[in-house]
Amino acid sequence: PLAVRTVCSQAVGGVACLSLGGAVVGILFGVLLVIMLFNLNRRLSREECVFQVTGTIAMAYLSYFVSEVLLHCSGILAVVLCGLTTKAFGESLFNDNHLTHDFIQIFECLLNSTLFTLGGAVWASIIPDFSGSDWIYLLILYAAVIAIRFVLMTLFFPLTSKIGVGQNIHEMIFQSWGGLRGAVGIALALLLKKEVVAYSQDGSLSEETRMQYEQYVQKLFGMVGGVACLSLIIAGPTSGPLLRVLGLVTPTETRSKVVSNHEKHLAKNILVEYMNLLSEKRFKHLDYGIVKERVSILRDVSPEIFHSAIDLYKKKFPDKRLNLTNMAAHILGASDDIEFVLDMNVPNKGGVKQSLKSRNTVYCFKELPDESRLVEERKLFIECVKNEYHYQLQSGELESRSSIPWSLLQSVRSAEEAAANGLPMNDWASLEVSNLLLVDKALHFYRVGALCNRQRRDEDYNTIRTKVLQSLSFIKAHCASQETFKDKLASVEKHSLSLTEKRVIDESREQVSKADAVINAFDSQDVNAIKSQYVCQVLLHKCARYFEHLAHSGLVTEREASEFTERIGEELNQLRLSSELQASAPSSSDLESVT
């Protein structure tokens, strides 16, 4: 009895030392991390934002190392308590939450991938040695783990139901059914296997004992990996039905109504975006009938949504002139409301003061052009053009899976070199000499299925498409940079530009006129078809970003946003494929209304 009491007291003391020691170490490191975050308070400094993220990761690993290796306490508990302390007192101290969350998600993905790859390789080498009785023991162990989770969750239910947001009995049942996720268990099993192998190979054990220890640890790792695998096989597929049985899933009808309402708001906003594109000279002849066939969210727009979009457009762009006759014909048909829509052909006259970039530009002729200043302002303008190309890539206006972005960015590099040597802006010339024919053909054949889907005029149409899209992106970047240049570099006192700035803008306009000439040289039907597909691509990307923003704001679930973006992704793939085939171009009868 004395020996039993001694062993029990030692076991209890060891567990207390492991748990309490790890908790204390974790809290201390959590407090240190909060102090560090508090002192890194320059919110606008990118370096300090990076230091906060890297410091958080370093502090977590340091707490594990000190607790597990130096003090021989629980490293897992130390990391958990460090995280809980930081969450409680330091959540608002992060200067850039998006940077922190994105980095941690990437870091978690890399570590999980590494862990499960290594664990899977080890487990695969152990499983062939499993006997029939081992598989039976594995199933019994899995059932025992689930039963133990139910017992523990039940015992602590009076506490967990009152702390935080609390939980009900149904949530407790589902958490008990969750099983072993695997990451922590596999990591601990790998660590134990490494320590046992190192201990058994120090020469102090006999060969028989060493082999026995290694067999034990292999069986243990096989059981841990097996429990994690069974959690995926059993708990994974049954979680959805269990959630529905327990009433923890919002009724499908209710969520469908919420998503449907969001889609109506999206349709209104996409209509406004389309109207804004129509106000640009390059898109004034677009046919809404072609666009709505490619953008599913616009196929069933009601007259009420259309009128609401018109009102929103008037508020956002009160000084823009717009012709909505084509849109009204497709949405309203022969309705009498068309007369109301035609009022949009005349801009609002509400006395709104126009900005400098929407008025005729004023130049100051008192200062003569300065050559040294001209070089610097050319560099500034070219930097604006480069940033505009990157914005087009991020917004989906510029197709990243093509040779066009590469050629446009190459033209910017050529323009930067020319500007540094004091030469005028001539980035369009580098686009004309860039030979991307082989790259275009390779990408085109890869996407459309090589020779299987080749059609008459297919290669010619793809060449025209590449040049038109390249020219459209080029014109958009230069025009946007001109507006930025005029808005940001104009004299605050005189609201005017110098002759040096005028020269830079004139050089840009000359480049735009060359790109316009290239577009005008092609057949108008092909050009309008390409423009329609381009606008569809822009609108579809805006649809996806709208739902991503809703998910980030918590207005839709991640699953609902994922389903919608997958649908948009499929539409983009279909659009990308069809836009490269001449057969996808609208018929002559369809294009007569466009031209």
Coordinates of C-alpha atoms in Angstrom, one line a residue:
P1 CA 0.0 0.0 0.0
L2 CA 2.8 2.4 0.8
A3 CA 4.4 1.8 -2.6
V4 CA 1.1 2.3 -4.3
R5 CA 0.5 5.6 -2.5
T6 CA 4.0 6.7 -3.4
V7 CA 3.5 5.9 -7.0
C8 CA 0.2 7.7 -7.1
S9 CA 1.5 10.8 -5.3
Q10 CA 4.4 10.9 -7.8
A11 CA 2.0 10.6 -10.7
V12 CA -0.2 13.3 -9.4
G13 CA 2.8 15.5 -8.6
G14 CA 4.2 15.0 -12.1
V15 CA 0.9 15.8 -13.8
A16 CA 0.5 18.9 -11.6
C17 CA 4.1 20.0 -12.5
L18 CA 3.5 19.4 -16.2
S19 CA 0.2 21.2 -16.4
L20 CA 0.7 24.1 -13.9
G21 CA 4.3 24.7 -15.0
G22 CA 3.3 24.9 -18.6
A23 CA 0.3 27.2 -17.8
V24 CA 2.5 29.6 -15.9
V25 CA 5.2 29.7 -18.6
G26 CA 2.5 30.3 -21.2
I27 CA 0.9 33.1 -19.3
L28 CA 4.3 34.8 -18.7
F29 CA 5.2 34.6 -22.4
G30 CA 1.7 35.9 -23.3
V31 CA 2.2 38.9 -21.0
L32 CA 5.6 39.5 -22.7
L33 CA 4.0 39.3 -26.1
V34 CA 1.3 41.8 -25.1
I35 CA 4.0 44.2 -23.9
M36 CA 5.9 43.9 -27.1
L37 CA 2.7 44.5 -29.2
F38 CA 1.9 47.5 -27.1
N39 CA 5.2 49.1 -27.7
L40 CA 5.2 48.5 -31.4
N41 CA 2.7 51.2 -31.8
R42 CA 3.6 52.9 -35.1
R43 CA 0.6 51.7 -37.0
L44 CA 1.7 53.3 -40.3
S45 CA 5.2 51.6 -40.2
R46 CA 5.3 48.5 -42.3
E47 CA 8.4 47.3 -40.6
E48 CA 6.7 47.3 -37.2
C49 CA 3.7 45.5 -38.6
V50 CA 6.0 42.8 -39.9
F51 CA 7.8 42.7 -36.5
Q52 CA 4.5 42.2 -34.7
V53 CA 3.7 39.2 -36.9
T54 CA 7.1 37.6 -36.7
G55 CA 7.3 38.3 -33.0
T56 CA 4.0 36.6 -32.4
I57 CA 5.2 33.4 -34.1
A58 CA 8.6 33.6 -32.4
M59 CA 7.1 34.0 -28.9
A60 CA 4.8 31.0 -29.4
Y61 CA 7.8 28.8 -30.3
L62 CA 9.9 30.2 -27.5
S63 CA 7.2 29.5 -24.9
Y64 CA 7.1 25.9 -26.2
F65 CA 10.9 25.5 -26.1
V66 CA 11.3 27.0 -22.6
S67 CA 8.5 24.9 -21.1
E68 CA 9.1 21.6 -22.9
V69 CA 12.9 21.5 -23.2
L70 CA 14.3 23.7 -20.5
L71 CA 11.7 23.2 -17.7
H72 CA 10.3 19.8 -18.7
C73 CA 6.7 21.0 -18.5
S74 CA 3.9 20.8 -21.0
G75 CA 4.9 22.8 -24.1
I76 CA 1.4 22.4 -25.6
L77 CA -0.2 24.0 -22.6
A78 CA 2.3 26.8 -22.6
V79 CA 1.5 27.6 -26.3
V80 CA -2.3 27.5 -25.6
L81 CA -2.1 29.8 -22.5
C82 CA 0.2 32.1 -24.4
G83 CA -2.4 32.4 -27.2
L84 CA -5.3 32.8 -24.8
T85 CA -3.5 35.6 -22.9
T86 CA -2.6 37.4 -26.1
K87 CA -6.2 37.0 -27.3
A88 CA -7.6 38.4 -24.1
F89 CA -5.4 41.5 -23.7
G90 CA -3.6 42.1 -27.0
E91 CA -6.1 41.5 -29.8
S92 CA -6.6 45.2 -30.4
L93 CA -2.9 45.9 -30.4
F94 CA -2.1 44.5 -33.8
N95 CA -1.4 47.3 -36.3
D96 CA -2.5 45.3 -39.4
N97 CA -5.0 42.5 -38.6
H98 CA -5.2 41.5 -42.3
L99 CA -1.5 41.0 -42.5
T100 CA -1.5 39.0 -39.3
H101 CA -4.4 36.7 -40.2
D102 CA -3.1 36.1 -43.8
F103 CA 0.4 35.3 -42.6
I104 CA -0.9 32.9 -39.9
Q105 CA -3.2 31.2 -42.4
I106 CA -0.3 30.6 -44.8
F107 CA 2.0 29.5 -42.0
E108 CA -0.6 27.1 -40.6
C109 CA -1.1 25.6 -44.1
L110 CA 2.6 25.1 -44.6
L111 CA 3.1 23.5 -41.2
N112 CA 0.0 21.3 -41.5
S113 CA 1.1 20.2 -44.9
T114 CA 4.6 19.4 -43.7
L115 CA 3.3 17.6 -40.6
F116 CA 0.7 15.4 -42.3
T117 CA 3.1 14.6 -45.2
L118 CA 5.8 13.4 -42.7
G119 CA 3.2 11.7 -40.4
G120 CA 1.6 10.0 -43.4
A121 CA 4.9 8.7 -44.7
V122 CA 5.7 7.2 -41.3
W123 CA 2.2 5.8 -40.8
A124 CA 2.3 4.2 -44.2
S125 CA 5.5 2.4 -43.3
I126 CA 3.9 1.1 -40.1
I127 CA 0.5 0.0 -41.3
P128 CA 1.7 -3.0 -43.4
D129 CA 2.9 -4.6 -40.1
F130 CA -0.6 -4.3 -38.5
S131 CA -2.2 -7.6 -37.8
G132 CA -5.9 -8.3 -37.7
S133 CA -6.0 -7.9 -33.9
D134 CA -4.3 -4.5 -34.2
W135 CA -7.1 -3.3 -36.5
I136 CA -9.7 -4.5 -34.0
Y137 CA -7.8 -2.7 -31.2
L138 CA -7.8 0.4 -33.3
L139 CA -11.6 0.4 -33.7
I140 CA -12.0 -0.2 -30.0
L141 CA -9.6 2.7 -29.3
Y142 CA -11.5 5.0 -31.6
A143 CA -14.7 4.1 -29.8
A144 CA -13.1 4.7 -26.5
V145 CA -11.7 8.1 -27.5
I146 CA -15.2 9.2 -28.6
A147 CA -16.7 7.9 -25.3
I148 CA -14.0 9.7 -23.3
R149 CA -14.8 12.9 -25.1
F150 CA -18.5 12.5 -24.3
V151 CA -17.7 12.0 -20.7
L152 CA -15.4 15.0 -20.4
M153 CA -17.7 17.3 -22.3
T154 CA -20.6 16.2 -20.1
L155 CA -18.6 16.7 -16.9
F156 CA -17.6 20.2 -17.9
F157 CA -20.9 21.2 -19.5
P158 CA -22.1 23.2 -16.4
L159 CA -19.0 25.3 -16.8
T160 CA -18.8 25.6 -20.6
S161 CA -22.5 26.5 -20.9
K162 CA -21.9 29.6 -18.8
I163 CA -18.5 31.0 -20.0
G164 CA -18.1 33.0 -23.2
V165 CA -21.1 32.8 -25.5
G166 CA -22.0 29.5 -23.8
Q167 CA -23.2 26.3 -25.4
N168 CA -26.3 24.2 -25.3
I169 CA -26.7 20.4 -25.1
H170 CA -26.9 19.9 -28.9
E171 CA -23.6 21.8 -29.4
M172 CA -22.0 19.7 -26.7
I173 CA -23.0 16.5 -28.4
F174 CA -21.6 17.6 -31.7
Q175 CA -18.3 18.7 -30.2
S176 CA -18.0 15.3 -28.5
W177 CA -18.5 13.6 -31.8
G178 CA -15.7 15.7 -33.4
G179 CA -13.0 13.1 -32.7
L180 CA -9.3 13.7 -33.0
R181 CA -8.4 16.3 -35.6
G182 CA -4.9 14.9 -35.8
A183 CA -2.4 17.7 -35.9
V184 CA -1.5 17.8 -32.2
G185 CA -1.8 14.0 -31.7
I186 CA 0.5 13.2 -34.7
A187 CA 3.0 15.9 -33.7
L188 CA 3.2 14.4 -30.2
A189 CA 3.5 10.9 -31.5
L190 CA 6.3 11.9 -33.9
L191 CA 8.1 13.6 -31.0
L192 CA 7.7 10.5 -28.7
K193 CA 8.9 8.2 -31.5
K194 CA 12.0 10.3 -32.0
E195 CA 12.8 10.4 -28.3
V196 CA 12.3 6.7 -27.8
V197 CA 14.5 5.9 -30.8
A198 CA 17.2 8.2 -29.5
Y199 CA 17.0 6.7 -26.0
S200 CA 17.1 3.1 -27.3
Q201 CA 20.2 3.7 -29.5
D202 CA 22.5 5.1 -26.8
G203 CA 24.0 1.7 -26.1
S204 CA 22.6 1.2 -22.6
L205 CA 19.9 -1.2 -23.6
S206 CA 20.1 -4.8 -24.9
E207 CA 19.1 -5.4 -28.5
E208 CA 16.0 -7.3 -27.5
T209 CA 14.8 -4.4 -25.2
R210 CA 15.6 -1.8 -27.9
M211 CA 13.6 -3.7 -30.5
Q212 CA 10.7 -4.1 -28.0
Y213 CA 10.7 -0.3 -27.3
E214 CA 10.7 0.5 -31.0
Q215 CA 7.8 -1.9 -31.6
Y216 CA 5.8 -0.3 -28.9
V217 CA 6.3 3.2 -30.2
Q218 CA 5.5 2.1 -33.7
K219 CA 2.3 0.6 -32.5
L220 CA 1.5 3.7 -30.6
F221 CA 2.1 5.9 -33.7
G222 CA 0.0 3.5 -35.8
M223 CA -2.9 3.9 -33.3
V224 CA -2.7 7.7 -33.2
G225 CA -2.6 7.9 -37.0
G226 CA -5.4 5.4 -37.3
V227 CA -7.6 7.4 -34.9
A228 CA -7.0 10.5 -37.0
C229 CA -7.7 8.6 -40.2
L230 CA -11.0 7.2 -38.7
S231 CA -12.0 10.7 -37.7
L232 CA -11.8 11.7 -41.3
I233 CA -13.6 8.6 -42.6
I234 CA -16.3 8.4 -39.9
A235 CA -16.8 11.7 -38.3
G236 CA -16.2 13.8 -41.5
P237 CA -19.1 12.4 -43.6
T238 CA -21.5 12.1 -40.7
S239 CA -21.0 15.6 -39.3
G240 CA -23.3 17.3 -41.8
P241 CA -26.3 15.0 -41.2
L242 CA -25.7 15.2 -37.4
L243 CA -25.7 19.0 -37.5
R244 CA -29.1 18.8 -39.3
V245 CA -30.5 16.3 -36.8
L246 CA -29.4 18.4 -33.9
G247 CA -30.9 21.5 -35.4
L248 CA -27.6 23.4 -35.5
V249 CA -27.8 24.2 -39.3
T250 CA -29.9 27.2 -40.3
P251 CA -32.9 26.1 -42.4
T252 CA -32.1 26.0 -46.1
E253 CA -35.1 28.1 -47.0
T254 CA -34.0 30.9 -44.6
R255 CA -30.5 31.0 -45.9
S256 CA -31.7 30.9 -49.5
K257 CA -33.7 34.0 -48.9
V258 CA -30.7 35.8 -47.4
V259 CA -28.5 34.8 -50.3
S260 CA -31.2 35.7 -52.8
N261 CA -31.5 39.2 -51.3
H262 CA -27.7 39.6 -51.5
E263 CA -27.8 38.6 -55.1
K264 CA -30.4 41.2 -55.9
H265 CA -28.2 43.9 -54.3
L266 CA -25.3 42.5 -56.3
A267 CA -27.3 42.7 -59.5
K268 CA -28.0 46.4 -58.7
N269 CA -24.3 47.2 -58.1
I270 CA -23.1 45.3 -61.1
L271 CA -25.6 47.3 -63.2
V272 CA -24.1 50.5 -61.9
E273 CA -20.6 49.2 -62.8
Y274 CA -21.8 48.3 -66.2
M275 CA -23.4 51.8 -66.6
N276 CA -20.1 53.3 -65.6
L277 CA -18.3 51.3 -68.3
L278 CA -20.8 52.4 -70.8
S279 CA -20.0 56.0 -70.0
E280 CA -16.4 55.4 -71.4
K281 CA -16.0 56.1 -75.1
R282 CA -14.4 52.7 -75.7
F283 CA -17.5 50.8 -74.6
K284 CA -20.3 53.1 -75.7
H285 CA -21.5 50.6 -78.4
L286 CA -21.8 47.5 -76.2
D287 CA -24.9 45.4 -76.5
Y288 CA -26.4 44.5 -73.1
G289 CA -28.0 41.4 -74.6
I290 CA -24.5 39.9 -75.2
V291 CA -23.3 40.8 -71.7
K292 CA -26.3 39.4 -69.8
E293 CA -25.9 36.0 -71.5
R294 CA -22.4 35.7 -70.1
V295 CA -23.0 37.2 -66.7
S296 CA -25.6 35.1 -65.0
I297 CA -26.4 37.6 -62.3
L298 CA -27.8 40.0 -65.0
R299 CA -30.0 37.5 -66.8
D300 CA -33.2 38.1 -64.7
V301 CA -33.0 41.7 -63.7
S302 CA -36.4 43.1 -62.8
P303 CA -37.5 46.6 -63.7
E304 CA -37.5 47.6 -60.0
I305 CA -33.8 46.6 -59.7
F306 CA -33.0 48.5 -62.9
H307 CA -34.7 51.7 -61.7
S308 CA -32.9 51.4 -58.3
A309 CA -29.6 51.0 -60.2
I310 CA -30.3 54.1 -62.2
D311 CA -30.9 56.1 -59.0
L312 CA -27.7 54.8 -57.4
Y313 CA -25.8 55.7 -60.6
K314 CA -27.1 59.2 -60.5
K315 CA -25.9 59.6 -56.9
K316 CA -22.5 58.2 -57.6
F317 CA -21.8 59.8 -61.0
P318 CA -24.0 62.9 -61.2
D319 CA -22.0 64.6 -64.0
K320 CA -21.7 61.7 -66.4
R321 CA -23.7 61.5 -69.6
L322 CA -25.1 58.0 -70.4
N323 CA -27.3 56.4 -73.1
L324 CA -29.4 53.5 -71.6
T325 CA -31.6 52.9 -74.6
N326 CA -30.0 49.5 -75.3
M327 CA -30.2 48.3 -71.7
A328 CA -33.8 49.5 -71.3
A329 CA -34.9 47.6 -74.5
H330 CA -33.5 44.3 -73.0
I331 CA -34.8 44.8 -69.5
L332 CA -38.1 46.7 -69.9
G333 CA -39.0 45.6 -73.4
A334 CA -41.8 47.7 -74.8
S335 CA -42.7 49.1 -71.4
D336 CA -43.7 52.8 -71.0
D337 CA -40.9 53.1 -68.4
I338 CA -38.5 53.5 -71.3
E339 CA -39.4 57.2 -71.5
F340 CA -38.3 57.6 -67.9
V341 CA -35.0 55.8 -68.6
L342 CA -34.2 58.0 -71.6
D343 CA -33.8 60.9 -69.1
M344 CA -30.5 59.3 -68.3
N345 CA -29.2 60.5 -71.6
V346 CA -28.9 64.0 -70.1
P347 CA -26.5 64.5 -67.1
N348 CA -27.8 65.8 -63.8
K349 CA -27.8 69.6 -63.4
G350 CA -27.8 69.7 -59.7
G351 CA -25.0 72.3 -59.5
V352 CA -22.4 69.7 -58.5
K353 CA -19.0 71.2 -58.6
Q354 CA -16.7 69.2 -60.9
S355 CA -13.3 68.2 -60.0
L356 CA -10.2 69.3 -61.9
K357 CA -9.9 66.0 -63.8
S358 CA -13.5 66.3 -65.1
R359 CA -13.0 69.9 -66.4
N360 CA -10.9 71.1 -69.2
T361 CA -7.3 71.2 -68.0
V362 CA -5.8 74.6 -67.2
Y363 CA -2.1 75.2 -68.0
C364 CA 0.2 77.9 -66.6
F365 CA 2.3 79.4 -69.4
K366 CA 4.5 81.5 -67.1
E367 CA 7.0 78.8 -66.5
L368 CA 9.0 77.3 -69.4
P369 CA 9.5 73.5 -69.6
D370 CA 12.4 72.3 -67.3
E371 CA 14.3 69.4 -68.8
S372 CA 15.5 68.0 -65.4
R373 CA 12.0 68.2 -64.0
L374 CA 10.6 66.6 -67.2
V375 CA 12.7 63.5 -66.6
E376 CA 11.4 63.1 -63.1
E377 CA 7.8 63.7 -64.0
R378 CA 8.1 61.1 -66.9
K379 CA 9.3 58.6 -64.3
L380 CA 6.3 59.5 -62.0
F381 CA 3.9 59.1 -64.9
I382 CA 5.4 55.7 -65.9
E383 CA 5.1 54.6 -62.3
C384 CA 1.4 55.5 -62.4
V385 CA 1.0 53.4 -65.5
K386 CA 2.7 50.4 -63.9
N387 CA 0.5 50.7 -60.8
E388 CA -2.5 50.8 -63.1
Y389 CA -1.5 47.6 -64.8
H390 CA -1.1 45.9 -61.4
Y391 CA -4.5 47.2 -60.4
Q392 CA -6.0 45.8 -63.6
L393 CA -4.5 42.4 -62.8
Q394 CA -5.9 42.4 -59.3
S395 CA -9.4 43.6 -60.4
G396 CA -9.6 41.1 -63.2
E397 CA -9.7 43.6 -66.0
L398 CA -6.4 42.2 -67.2
E399 CA -6.2 38.4 -67.8
S400 CA -3.2 37.1 -65.8
R401 CA -3.1 33.8 -67.7
S402 CA -2.0 35.3 -71.0
S403 CA 1.0 37.0 -72.6
I404 CA -0.6 40.4 -72.4
P405 CA 0.5 41.4 -68.8
W406 CA 4.0 40.3 -69.5
S407 CA 4.2 42.5 -72.6
L408 CA 2.6 45.5 -70.9
L409 CA 5.0 45.3 -68.0
Q410 CA 7.9 44.9 -70.4
S411 CA 6.8 48.1 -72.1
V412 CA 6.9 49.9 -68.7
R413 CA 10.5 48.7 -68.2
S414 CA 11.5 50.0 -71.6
A415 CA 9.8 53.3 -70.9
E416 CA 11.6 53.6 -67.5
E417 CA 15.0 53.1 -69.3
A418 CA 14.1 55.7 -71.9
A419 CA 13.0 58.2 -69.3
A420 CA 16.2 57.7 -67.4
N421 CA 18.1 58.6 -70.6
G422 CA 16.1 61.7 -71.2
L423 CA 14.1 60.3 -74.1
P424 CA 10.4 61.0 -74.6
M425 CA 7.7 58.4 -73.6
N426 CA 7.3 55.8 -76.3
D427 CA 6.1 52.6 -74.5
W428 CA 3.7 51.6 -77.3
A429 CA 6.7 51.1 -79.7
S430 CA 8.0 48.3 -77.4
L431 CA 4.6 46.6 -77.5
E432 CA 4.7 46.7 -81.3
V433 CA 8.1 45.1 -81.5
S434 CA 7.5 42.4 -78.8
N435 CA 7.1 39.1 -80.6
L436 CA 4.6 37.0 -78.5
L437 CA 3.2 34.9 -81.4
L438 CA 4.6 31.6 -80.2
V439 CA 3.6 32.2 -76.6
D440 CA 0.1 33.2 -77.7
K441 CA -0.3 30.1 -79.9
A442 CA 0.9 27.8 -77.1
L443 CA -1.5 29.3 -74.5
H444 CA -4.3 29.3 -77.0
F445 CA -3.9 25.7 -78.1
Y446 CA -3.5 24.6 -74.5
R447 CA -6.8 26.3 -73.5
V448 CA -9.0 25.3 -76.5
G449 CA -7.7 21.7 -76.8
A450 CA -5.0 22.1 -79.4
L451 CA -6.1 20.9 -82.9
C452 CA -9.3 19.3 -81.7
N453 CA -11.2 22.5 -81.3
R454 CA -9.6 24.5 -84.1
Q455 CA -12.1 26.3 -86.3
R456 CA -12.0 28.5 -89.3
R457 CA -10.4 31.9 -88.6
D458 CA -9.6 30.7 -85.1
E459 CA -6.0 31.8 -85.2
D460 CA -6.7 35.1 -86.9
Y461 CA -9.4 35.9 -84.4
N462 CA -7.1 35.0 -81.5
T463 CA -4.4 37.3 -82.8
I464 CA -7.0 40.2 -83.2
R465 CA -8.2 39.4 -79.7
T466 CA -4.7 39.7 -78.2
K467 CA -4.0 43.0 -79.9
V468 CA -7.4 44.5 -79.0
L469 CA -7.1 43.5 -75.3
Q470 CA -3.6 44.7 -75.2
S471 CA -4.6 48.0 -76.6
L472 CA -7.6 48.4 -74.3
S473 CA -5.5 47.8 -71.2
F474 CA -2.8 50.1 -72.5
I475 CA -5.4 52.9 -73.2
K476 CA -7.1 52.4 -69.8
A477 CA -3.8 52.6 -68.0
H478 CA -2.6 55.8 -69.7
C479 CA -6.0 57.5 -69.4
A480 CA -6.3 56.7 -65.7
S481 CA -2.7 57.8 -65.2
Q482 CA -3.4 61.1 -67.0
E483 CA -6.3 61.8 -64.6
T484 CA -4.2 60.9 -61.6
F485 CA -1.4 63.0 -62.9
K486 CA -3.6 66.0 -63.4
D487 CA -5.4 65.6 -60.0
K488 CA -2.3 65.0 -57.9
L489 CA 0.3 67.3 -59.5
A490 CA -1.9 70.3 -60.2
S491 CA -0.9 73.5 -58.4
V492 CA -3.0 73.9 -55.3
E493 CA -3.1 77.7 -55.5
K494 CA -3.7 78.1 -59.2
H495 CA -5.5 74.7 -60.0
S496 CA -3.3 74.5 -63.1
L497 CA -0.5 72.4 -64.6
S498 CA 2.9 73.5 -65.8
L499 CA 4.1 73.2 -69.4
T500 CA 6.4 70.5 -68.2
E501 CA 3.5 68.4 -67.0
K502 CA 1.6 69.3 -70.2
R503 CA 4.4 67.8 -72.2
V504 CA 4.2 64.5 -70.3
I505 CA 0.5 64.3 -70.8
D506 CA 0.8 65.1 -74.5
E507 CA 3.3 62.3 -74.9
S508 CA 0.9 60.0 -73.2
R509 CA -2.0 61.1 -75.4
E510 CA 0.2 60.4 -78.5
Q511 CA 0.7 56.8 -77.2
V512 CA -3.0 56.4 -76.7
S513 CA -3.8 57.6 -80.2
K514 CA -1.4 55.0 -81.6
A515 CA -3.2 52.3 -79.6
D516 CA -6.6 53.6 -80.8
A517 CA -5.4 53.4 -84.4
V518 CA -4.5 49.7 -84.0
I519 CA -8.0 49.0 -82.7
N520 CA -9.7 50.9 -85.5
A521 CA -7.7 49.0 -88.1
F522 CA -9.6 45.7 -87.2
D523 CA -13.0 44.7 -88.2
S524 CA -15.6 46.5 -86.0
Q525 CA -17.6 43.3 -85.5
D526 CA -14.6 41.4 -84.1
V527 CA -13.6 44.4 -81.9
N528 CA -17.1 44.8 -80.4
A529 CA -17.3 41.1 -79.7
I530 CA -14.0 41.2 -77.9
K531 CA -15.0 44.3 -76.0
S532 CA -18.2 42.6 -74.8
Q533 CA -16.3 39.6 -73.6
Y534 CA -13.8 41.9 -71.9
V535 CA -16.6 43.7 -70.0
C536 CA -18.1 40.4 -69.0
Q537 CA -14.8 39.3 -67.5
V538 CA -14.6 42.6 -65.5
L539 CA -18.1 42.3 -64.2
L540 CA -17.7 38.6 -63.2
H541 CA -14.6 39.5 -61.2
K542 CA -16.5 42.3 -59.5
C543 CA -19.3 39.7 -58.6
A544 CA -16.7 37.4 -56.9
R545 CA -15.2 40.3 -54.9
Y546 CA -18.6 41.4 -53.8
F547 CA -19.4 38.1 -52.2
E548 CA -15.9 37.8 -50.7
H549 CA -16.5 41.2 -49.0
L550 CA -19.8 39.9 -47.7
A551 CA -18.1 36.8 -46.2
H552 CA -15.4 39.0 -44.7
S553 CA -18.1 41.2 -43.1
G554 CA -20.0 38.2 -41.8
L555 CA -23.1 38.8 -43.9
V556 CA -22.8 35.4 -45.5
T557 CA -21.1 32.2 -44.4
E558 CA -17.8 31.0 -45.9
R559 CA -19.6 28.1 -47.5
E560 CA -22.2 30.3 -49.2
A561 CA -19.5 32.7 -50.5
S562 CA -17.4 29.7 -51.7
E563 CA -20.3 28.2 -53.6
F564 CA -21.0 31.5 -55.3
T565 CA -17.4 32.2 -56.2
E566 CA -17.1 28.7 -57.6
R567 CA -20.0 29.4 -59.8
I568 CA -18.5 32.7 -60.9
G569 CA -15.2 30.8 -61.5
E570 CA -16.9 28.3 -63.8
E571 CA -18.5 31.2 -65.7
L572 CA -15.1 32.8 -66.1
N573 CA -13.6 29.6 -67.4
Q574 CA -16.4 29.2 -69.9
L575 CA -16.0 32.9 -71.0
R576 CA -12.2 32.5 -71.3
L577 CA -12.6 29.4 -73.5
S578 CA -15.3 30.7 -75.6
S579 CA -13.6 34.1 -76.1
E580 CA -10.7 32.4 -77.8
L581 CA -12.9 30.6 -80.3
Q582 CA -14.3 32.3 -83.3
A583 CA -17.5 30.3 -83.0
S584 CA -18.2 32.1 -79.7
A585 CA -18.2 35.5 -81.4
P586 CA -21.7 36.9 -81.8
S587 CA -23.4 36.4 -85.1
S588 CA -23.7 39.2 -87.7
S589 CA -27.3 39.8 -86.8
D590 CA -26.4 40.2 -83.2
L591 CA -23.7 42.6 -83.9
E592 CA -25.7 44.8 -86.3
S593 CA -27.4 46.3 -83.2
V594 CA -24.0 46.9 -81.6
T595 CA -22.5 48.7 -84.6

